[in-house]
Amino acid sequence: MHVGILTGGGDCPGLNAVIRAVTLALINECGARVTGIRRGFLGLIERDVQALDRAAVAGILAQGGTILATHNKCDPFHYFGAGGADVSARAMAFVRELGLDALVAIGGDGTMTIAHRFEALGLPVVGVPKTIDNDLQHTDRTFGFDSAVAVVAEALDRLETTARSHGRVMVLETMGRYAGWIALEGGMAGGADVILLPELPYQLEAVADVCRAREVQGLCTLVCIAEGAKAEGGELVVAQTLADSPDPLRLGGVGAVLAHQLQPLVQSEVRATLLGHVQRGGSPTPFDRVLATRFGYAAAQLVERRQWGRMVTLAGSDIASVPLEAVAGRNRPVPADHPLLAAARGLGVSLG
Amino acid sequence: MHVGILTGGGDCPGLNAVIRAVTLALINECGARVTGIRRGFLGLIERDVQALDRAAVAGILAQGGTILATHNKCDPFHYFGAGGADVSARAMAFVRELGLDALVAIGGDGTMTIAHRFEALGLPVVGVPKTIDNDLQHTDRTFGFDSAVAVVAEALDRLETTARSHGRVMVLETMGRYAGWIALEGGMAGGADVILLPELPYQLEAVADVCRAREVQGLCTLVCIAEGAKAEGGELVVAQTLADSPDPLRLGGVGAVLAHQLQPLVQSEVRATLLGHVQRGGSPTPFDRVLATRFGYAAAQLVERRQWGRMVTLAGSDIASVPLEAVAGRNRPVPADHPLLAAARGLGVSLG
Amino acid sequence: MHVGILTGGGDCPGLNAVIRAVTLALINECGARVTGIRRGFLGLIERDVQALDRAAVAGILAQGGTILATHNKCDPFHYFGAGGADVSARAMAFVRELGLDALVAIGGDGTMTIAHRFEALGLPVVGVPKTIDNDLQHTDRTFGFDSAVAVVAEALDRLETTARSHGRVMVLETMGRYAGWIALEGGMAGGADVILLPELPYQLEAVADVCRAREVQGLCTLVCIAEGAKAEGGELVVAQTLADSPDPLRLGGVGAVLAHQLQPLVQSEVRATLLGHVQRGGSPTPFDRVLATRFGYAAAQLVERRQWGRMVTLAGSDIASVPLEAVAGRNRPVPADHPLLAAARGLGVSLG
Amino acid sequence: MHVGILTGGGDCPGLNAVIRAVTLALINECGARVTGIRRGFLGLIERDVQALDRAAVAGILAQGGTILATHNKCDPFHYFGAGGADVSARAMAFVRELGLDALVAIGGDGTMTIAHRFEALGLPVVGVPKTIDNDLQHTDRTFGFDSAVAVVAEALDRLETTARSHGRVMVLETMGRYAGWIALEGGMAGGADVILLPELPYQLEAVADVCRAREVQGLCTLVCIAEGAKAEGGELVVAQTLADSPDPLRLGGVGAVLAHQLQPLVQSEVRATLLGHVQRGGSPTPFDRVLATRFGYAAAQLVERRQWGRMVTLAGSDIASVPLEAVAGRNRPVPADHPLLAAARGLGVSLG
């Protein structure tokens, strides 16, 4: 058997652990030949591949990123390099030339959708979910998320000592454009006083109230805000602040804007931090390494058993799988009744 | 309402996060008064308590250990200071004097058993499970475990670079006297080549075979051994090696013994590391901080709802609870059919 | 003897290690009484002090921030709360009331200048240098700097894995308004390809050239830019970009501006990270703990020997001291002939 | 010009940073060809080499160990594989065959001695000092040492939280067979209460006294002991304890022995940790990366200027160099009048 592997979409810690687990398990249990397709589906179009054997995956378990590189815009069915043309036939010709019997696709809902279409063209596919934002349907947790949460929590730990020494308000912006999981878990792990999520529009005055109430008690305030968080009617305020800036998110982000808006409303000095891609880089946490390894091994088992068209998932503590068509195009925001929101409120954390 | 909290048994990262969550939630949601009982149940006998308010729990979320201290031998029903006498009546007198309406007991199966007996004497109890070894029945995961796994994985990361530079065999001994969860997850996260658990007696020759096969390929070998791991018929070998030593585990541990036994069987130099209590110290990982916070909040809710005699648990991703009597005296070894064992074997890891 | 201690200016990792060392050494070697003055010189005006004994400094060695809090605007000779009035007499009255025989002042050149003026009023002073930017005259290294460099290097380590997976340009902004030490050492430690310092105005086109040359080779680019770095004639460009923004540095910083300017000049996606106060928070590195401890012990010895009016320094590997008047109002940029600049160029790092 | 590089003796964090700096600087500044000699001098005998170019050293700055591997027993002048024969002529024949114009040797005093002898045979040599123990003459600090100190300090940080929760005595054994620098700086950075060095024989009763005095105050005790530390007349005690054990250091080390001996003398439970090779593995600290990079660049400059027969050194904050013959066969224990010993005593740390 000859199996291809690719990583699509944005990278995150744990991708190499999946690649390693899939490769070793397929070699050990099926005697398979394994080929890595480079830069996501682009590798199928640009004929960019590399052989994967024991030596190639030795020592990559703890490495961040992906040794196969990735691409977050390439869809062979709407090929960006060809103005949106469907070049999938070209990709399939290369698949046949390589003699691939199956493909393990590691990625988010975009990657799963494309993989699903390739399966319809005759390439058996197994999917492994990947999203640093933890917002994929059908899986309770995805690798990379724990690593991102750890970066956020460590940043809050650091900010707390300096905020307390000066009595300051610190605003930390985290990833999470559509779902607030990183800000929520990272904020709770780092002891944030205010956590602002895309799912719960916030009121600037409410945030300022928290800061002022804490100032009176001589306390500093830690604000953890997801990049997709919005003030109620907030777009307008941002527009006023950065009238001529074509792209406020790029130029400092919502955290910088919030800090700018909070400053006149409070006595303390307000400072902003934008972690950016630091959250998706670096060595995966041990939790993510184990989860990614389990995902990779489960994907290899699906290949071994020829259970095509399925994506592995985490259901509670167990690895399971769902059909690829069940995945495509869904996401998973923090539900309003999530127990961690209740716990946050119970501990006195303001959610805006 | 006046609620007591205590931590019993060995400490582990996350205890302070539980104490903080219980305290803040009881104050915020019930207006309760909260009192910490120091050094486990010993505080009830020696009248050693401290008030817990917002200020007392500020900044403890990320701290290792327990601000209440703990004791791992004190059972008021068989009081060690009084030669095994039952001094529970004295403890209950102090409980009534304090005016405690309920007790939140954080600990392992020993603590839960004692707490259950106090409930029979009229002190309503809610339990929070604690075991760094992750070997408590009825809960899928306990806080502290992720932190211990992280310490083990980081040690293996470090050992790998030096082992590879020299072509050595490195033996790392981890905690886990009766259950091998730490060695298994830590070993998998750190890329160990051999993982030895109490649940699976190992053969010294099989371990040496792995080392020698890797030597031939120019590879180093990482061995991760739980402190409770045993060679088949192994006690005898240890006894021969350390004839006059009254306590071989104390004097270097099974890792040192294994290294000593392996050395004549392989060409490479063999070196041992004993992490010991480094595994249960230090700041909890963000994962453990969130889990401990969720446990603490759930315990406060049980108190609020007067659902006495229950211990909070993690079932998959959800917090639940079980009756205290269901917990007592059980433990949870790694089952022979655990999927992570299959994954380990599939990736070529030797389990002895 | 009764000795006061205060921390002035911005906080940084290691302040608590100094406080601990001064306190323990004065108690152990002189039998002194030690009092902490809170929030810098503000504590002398607002009569805000706390006793420091063994228990008060236990466990603070590894803590970030300062247990005495600090204030970076309070100068009793130009008191901000009184519109610039000289309230030093009020402070001295409190000093006499407390019965202070001497003051250990930990801070930067501002703090040293004020301390020097208090000495003229009759309060014997010993100084301990503090600047996270490592830009104080007369001392080769200051505590906090190594910790900041470590934060920068870790961020670059993380950015590298994700940059490489995607072939991106990553811009990391570091502290350093007037001196580029943090960006230089942090950038060298983190393997940055471009390092931009306040001391060396850069050309945007030169930076873009580096990125483009690396793109051609399939390489990502890491840019490490100090907050005080300036393009040649650069103010103008920033002004055009953010016309209506009153404070470009606050709203995203020079890193975000550079990323914005670079994007149209390169093919890769450009992303920015603003670490901000994360660099001055958190536990000090072991190097900084030892250096801060040595500084604190040396300050206690100056007190013991009544060598007033001096600030401790690091000269090579040795602790020495200089007169306070030698310090005031100087700073120490990276000299154009610094060997690390030559090393950077020799390794192919672009300095703009 | 064609330059060889090798790493000899035990590995330590920072070797790859040196290899990278030497390689890049020689390529960039001299247009040199660079060849790595694998496994120390063994590579010259077994003809084991690899080309080093930009791609080969990309991304190795932060990696532990050495990409060239090393060997700590191979001396071509007393070749172990040939029973002590002088095979240096064979090595020199290979040097000529390769066409090496010079050799950069990275290692400790053993490596420098051998390198010096090769120079006499006609191979120009530049040396870079390497010892994790920081005990080499003529250089104030060596890379790898800061990384080892950081591992020790972090272990003490972790041990402190659990020791305090239980009121225990924790014994941590560190590297340092002949010099106590790691135990001294690591112990000071981690807040050890007792630090035991090879240079200062300790009295068991004095250590027990410290533990007991702290027990009375309700305090735990952290003991940091170098592997080469000796009790006054101590060998005898060890021998009695482990009568039949052929190698007490291998079987648990002096830390385990000290814990065993202390236990009957104190009330608290005593626990031991043996960090072993964890101290010399893993990614170098940023401090070590910068120091190693500076050393590597300085070595390349010596090559460029044809200043043969010299080893680069750190003198205070400056890079300098000394003749190789000045180095050979010396080591550098902690001097009895070292200021950090005085500081330790001043802060109340017991030195045994």
XYZ file of N, CA, C and O in Angstrom, chain C residues 184-276:
372
model
N 18.833 43.229 20.251
C 20.084 42.678 19.727
C 20.366 41.294 20.312
O 20.553 40.323 19.586
N 20.365 41.194 21.649
C 20.676 39.886 22.259
C 19.529 38.903 22.055
O 19.746 37.723 21.772
N 18.292 39.393 22.204
C 17.143 38.518 21.986
C 17.085 38.039 20.549
O 16.810 36.864 20.281
N 17.348 38.952 19.623
C 17.333 38.585 18.215
C 18.427 37.585 17.878
O 18.194 36.613 17.147
N 19.635 37.799 18.425
C 20.727 36.855 18.171
C 20.426 35.500 18.807
O 20.713 34.454 18.240
N 19.843 35.521 20.003
C 19.537 34.261 20.687
C 18.413 33.509 19.989
O 18.344 32.284 20.047
N 17.516 34.254 19.334
C 16.372 33.618 18.684
C 16.580 33.406 17.191
O 15.670 32.955 16.500
N 17.762 33.721 16.701
C 18.056 33.445 15.297
C 17.335 34.364 14.321
O 16.981 33.941 13.220
N 17.136 35.633 14.705
C 16.475 36.572 13.799
C 17.334 36.810 12.558
O 18.565 36.786 12.629
N 16.668 37.055 11.432
C 17.383 37.338 10.187
C 17.627 38.828 10.015
O 18.565 39.228 9.317
N 16.766 39.629 10.647
C 16.907 41.083 10.593
C 16.730 41.600 12.022
O 15.798 41.189 12.724
N 17.626 42.492 12.455
C 17.529 43.084 13.790
C 17.626 44.594 13.632
O 18.618 45.095 13.087
N 16.594 45.303 14.109
C 16.536 46.758 13.917
C 16.573 47.461 15.271
O 15.729 47.221 16.132
N 17.546 48.348 15.451
C 17.821 48.977 16.735
C 17.623 50.481 16.646
O 17.790 51.066 15.569
N 17.344 51.126 17.757
C 17.263 52.593 17.747
C 18.579 53.236 17.307
O 18.575 54.329 16.742
N 19.690 52.552 17.568
C 20.996 53.130 17.295
C 21.336 53.149 15.808
O 22.238 53.874 15.390
N 20.647 52.311 15.022
C 21.011 52.171 13.608
C 19.771 52.348 12.737
O 19.054 51.387 12.478
N 19.489 53.585 12.276
C 18.296 53.801 11.449
C 18.303 52.841 10.266
O 19.349 52.602 9.658
N 17.136 52.290 9.975
C 17.074 51.268 8.923
C 16.399 51.815 7.667
O 15.735 52.847 7.699
N 16.606 51.093 6.585
C 15.952 51.442 5.324
C 14.927 50.368 5.018
O 15.260 49.181 4.926
N 13.693 50.777 4.835
C 12.614 49.836 4.575
C 12.951 48.948 3.383
O 12.737 47.733 3.415
N 13.510 49.527 2.368
C 13.827 48.757 1.168
C 14.868 47.674 1.446
O 14.820 46.583 0.886
N 15.816 47.996 2.332
C 16.842 47.004 2.668
C 16.215 45.813 3.376
O 16.587 44.657 3.141
N 15.250 46.094 4.261
C 14.562 45.005 4.956
C 13.770 44.171 3.952
O 13.800 42.930 3.978
N 13.076 44.856 3.051
C 12.303 44.135 2.040
C 13.222 43.292 1.153
O 12.875 42.171 0.770
N 14.403 43.814 0.856
C 15.363 43.054 0.043
C 15.718 41.726 0.709
O 15.801 40.691 0.046
N 15.966 41.785 2.018
C 16.298 40.553 2.736
C 15.142 39.559 2.621
O 15.340 38.379 2.309
N 13.927 40.032 2.856
C 12.765 39.147 2.793
C 12.644 38.528 1.410
O 12.411 37.322 1.265
N 12.807 39.349 0.386
C 12.633 38.849 -0.984
C 13.728 37.862 -1.355
O 13.468 36.845 -2.009
N 14.963 38.157 -0.933
C 16.056 37.232 -1.240
C 15.800 35.883 -0.577
O 16.088 34.822 -1.144
N 15.244 35.906 0.617
C 14.961 34.650 1.318
C 13.765 33.938 0.690
O 13.755 32.708 0.594
N 12.770 34.701 0.260
C 11.623 34.090 -0.426
C 12.086 33.254 -1.615
O 11.598 32.144 -1.844
N 13.031 33.823 -2.375
C 13.525 33.126 -3.559
C 14.114 31.764 -3.198
O 13.993 30.792 -3.946
N 14.730 31.701 -2.011
C 15.310 30.435 -1.568
C 14.313 29.570 -0.796
O 14.688 28.557 -0.207
N 13.062 30.005 -0.730
C 12.053 29.232 -0.013
C 12.146 29.363 1.500
O 11.663 28.507 2.230
N 12.773 30.443 1.956
C 12.977 30.624 3.394
C 12.038 31.682 3.968
O 11.688 32.648 3.289
N 11.672 31.504 5.213
C 10.910 32.524 5.930
C 11.887 33.556 6.501
O 13.098 33.345 6.502
N 11.355 34.657 7.019
C 12.202 35.714 7.572
C 11.679 36.148 8.935
O 10.487 36.408 9.100
N 12.595 36.205 9.916
C 12.254 36.709 11.248
C 12.871 38.086 11.431
O 14.091 38.237 11.333
N 12.022 39.080 11.707
C 12.497 40.447 11.934
C 12.266 40.789 13.399
O 11.158 40.658 13.910
N 13.327 41.232 14.070
C 13.232 41.606 15.483
C 13.504 43.115 15.571
O 14.608 43.568 15.267
N 12.489 43.872 15.959
C 12.611 45.334 15.913
C 12.363 45.931 17.296
O 11.348 45.640 17.942
N 13.290 46.748 17.756
C 13.129 47.439 19.039
C 12.087 48.547 18.892
O 11.973 49.162 17.816
N 11.341 48.808 19.962
C 10.260 49.795 19.864
C 10.765 51.176 19.471
O 10.003 51.991 18.954
N 12.054 51.426 19.720
C 12.590 52.739 19.389
C 13.293 52.787 18.039
O 13.863 53.816 17.680
N 13.231 51.689 17.289
C 13.900 51.688 15.975
C 13.193 52.653 15.034
O 11.972 52.811 15.095
N 13.977 53.272 14.177
C 13.408 54.268 13.256
C 13.935 54.024 11.858
O 15.108 53.786 11.659
N 13.016 54.126 10.882
C 13.470 54.121 9.500
C 14.175 55.445 9.231
O 13.873 56.461 9.874
N 15.113 55.443 8.304
C 15.716 56.714 7.892
C 14.607 57.571 7.308
O 13.925 57.163 6.370
N 14.382 58.725 7.893
C 13.264 59.558 7.465
C 11.922 58.918 7.731
O 10.938 59.198 7.056
N 11.918 58.043 8.729
C 10.774 57.159 8.896
C 9.543 57.783 9.520
O 8.426 57.357 9.249
N 9.700 58.782 10.365
C 8.544 59.382 11.018
C 7.485 59.761 9.992
O 6.304 59.577 10.196
N 7.945 60.273 8.870
C 7.029 60.698 7.836
C 6.144 59.544 7.371
O 4.922 59.682 7.244
N 6.766 58.415 7.105
C 6.024 57.259 6.609
C 4.961 56.837 7.617
O 3.816 56.562 7.271
N 5.349 56.776 8.878
C 4.378 56.408 9.901
C 3.230 57.396 9.895
O 2.063 57.014 9.956
N 3.548 58.672 9.810
C 2.509 59.689 9.861
C 1.514 59.506 8.720
O 0.308 59.597 8.900
N 2.024 59.198 7.542
C 1.125 58.983 6.413
C 0.216 57.792 6.639
O -0.960 57.801 6.318
N 0.784 56.754 7.223
C 0.027 55.527 7.394
C -1.094 55.684 8.409
O -2.195 55.178 8.241
N -0.808 56.352 9.471
C -1.760 56.429 10.564
C -2.158 57.882 10.821
O -2.072 58.382 11.939
N -2.617 58.522 9.789
C -2.807 59.964 9.845
C -3.597 60.420 11.074
O -3.181 61.341 11.782
N -4.698 59.782 11.338
C -5.562 60.308 12.386
C -5.338 59.666 13.744
O -6.041 59.963 14.695
N -4.397 58.774 13.819
C -4.180 58.103 15.098
C -3.272 58.967 15.963
O -2.168 59.323 15.563
N -3.725 59.340 17.142
C -2.956 60.272 17.971
C -1.664 59.650 18.490
O -0.749 60.354 18.832
N -1.583 58.324 18.533
C -0.446 57.715 19.213
C -0.111 56.391 18.534
O -0.534 55.328 18.987
N 0.662 56.457 17.451
C 0.911 55.225 16.694
C 1.591 54.153 17.522
O 1.343 52.978 17.342
N 2.470 54.524 18.443
C 3.189 53.507 19.212
C 2.227 52.723 20.088
O 2.352 51.527 20.266
N 1.282 53.421 20.691
C 0.316 52.740 21.533
C -0.550 51.806 20.702
O -0.837 50.693 21.079
N -0.959 52.265 19.526
C -1.891 51.496 18.709
C -1.191 50.483 17.820
O -1.322 50.514 16.606
N -0.430 49.592 18.409
C 0.143 48.520 17.626
C 1.657 48.569 17.570
O 2.298 47.547 17.441
N 2.223 49.760 17.682
C 3.659 49.856 17.761
C 4.351 49.850 16.411
O 3.741 49.641 15.365
N 5.679 50.048 16.461
C 6.459 50.137 15.242
C 6.497 48.813 14.504
O 6.670 48.780 13.283
N 6.332 47.717 15.237
C 6.319 46.406 14.585
C 5.121 46.279 13.668
O 5.242 45.809 12.525
N 3.955 46.710 14.147
C 2.753 46.640 13.319
C 2.891 47.571 12.115
O 2.477 47.237 10.998
N 3.486 48.738 12.351
C 3.684 49.679 11.242
C 4.630 49.074 10.208
O 4.363 49.101 8.997
N 5.742 48.500 10.676
C 6.694 47.896 9.741
C 6.032 46.771 8.949
O 6.218 46.666 7.728
N 5.250 45.922 9.642
C 4.568 44.826 8.946
C 3.652 45.394 7.864
O 3.596 44.881 6.734
N 2.956 46.457 8.213
C 2.038 47.101 7.287
C 2.782 47.649 6.064
O 2.313 47.537 4.925
N 3.952 48.221 6.321
C 4.735 48.795 5.224
C 5.420 47.728 4.375
O 5.597 47.899 3.174
N 5.824 46.639 5.020
C 6.523 45.575 4.297
C 5.588 44.806 3.373
O 5.988 44.351 2.305
N 4.331 44.631 3.819
C 3.423 43.729 3.112
C 3.359 43.974 1.607
O 3.497 43.030 0.834
N 3.193 45.233 1.163
C 3.115 45.414 -0.294
C 4.442 45.162 -1.015
O 4.448 45.035 -2.238
N 5.538 45.083 -0.273
C 6.847 44.956 -0.918
C 7.307 43.509 -1.068
O 8.333 43.245 -1.689
N 6.593 42.583 -0.425
C 7.023 41.182 -0.467
C 5.859 40.299 -0.897
O 4.709 40.736 -0.901
N 6.185 39.058 -1.252
C 5.134 38.137 -1.665
C 4.513 37.403 -0.486
O 3.322 37.118 -0.475
N 5.336 37.082 0.508
C 4.868 36.315 1.663
C 3.878 37.135 2.480
O 3.855 38.365 2.400
N 3.083 36.440 3.275
C 2.256 37.137 4.250
C 3.142 37.629 5.390
O 4.051 36.936 5.828
N 2.864 38.826 5.873
C 3.638 39.420 6.955
C 2.746 39.482 8.194
O 1.584 39.890 8.111
N 3.268 39.069 9.325
C 2.496 39.097 10.562
C 3.312 39.743 11.679
O 4.535 39.592 11.712
N 2.621 40.435 12.601
C 3.320 41.159 13.666
C 2.935 40.632 15.044
O 1.802 40.204 15.265
N 3.901 40.663 15.955
C 3.666 40.339 17.365
C 4.214 41.475 18.212
O 5.315 41.964 17.965
N 3.410 41.878 19.205
C 3.836 42.935 20.128
C 3.874 42.338 21.530
O 2.829 42.155 22.160
N 5.062 42.019 22.014
C 5.150 41.338 23.316
C 4.798 42.268 24.466
O 4.243 41.847 25.468
N 5.148 43.533 24.327
C 4.818 44.491 25.362
C 5.349 44.074 26.724
O 6.481 43.581 26.853
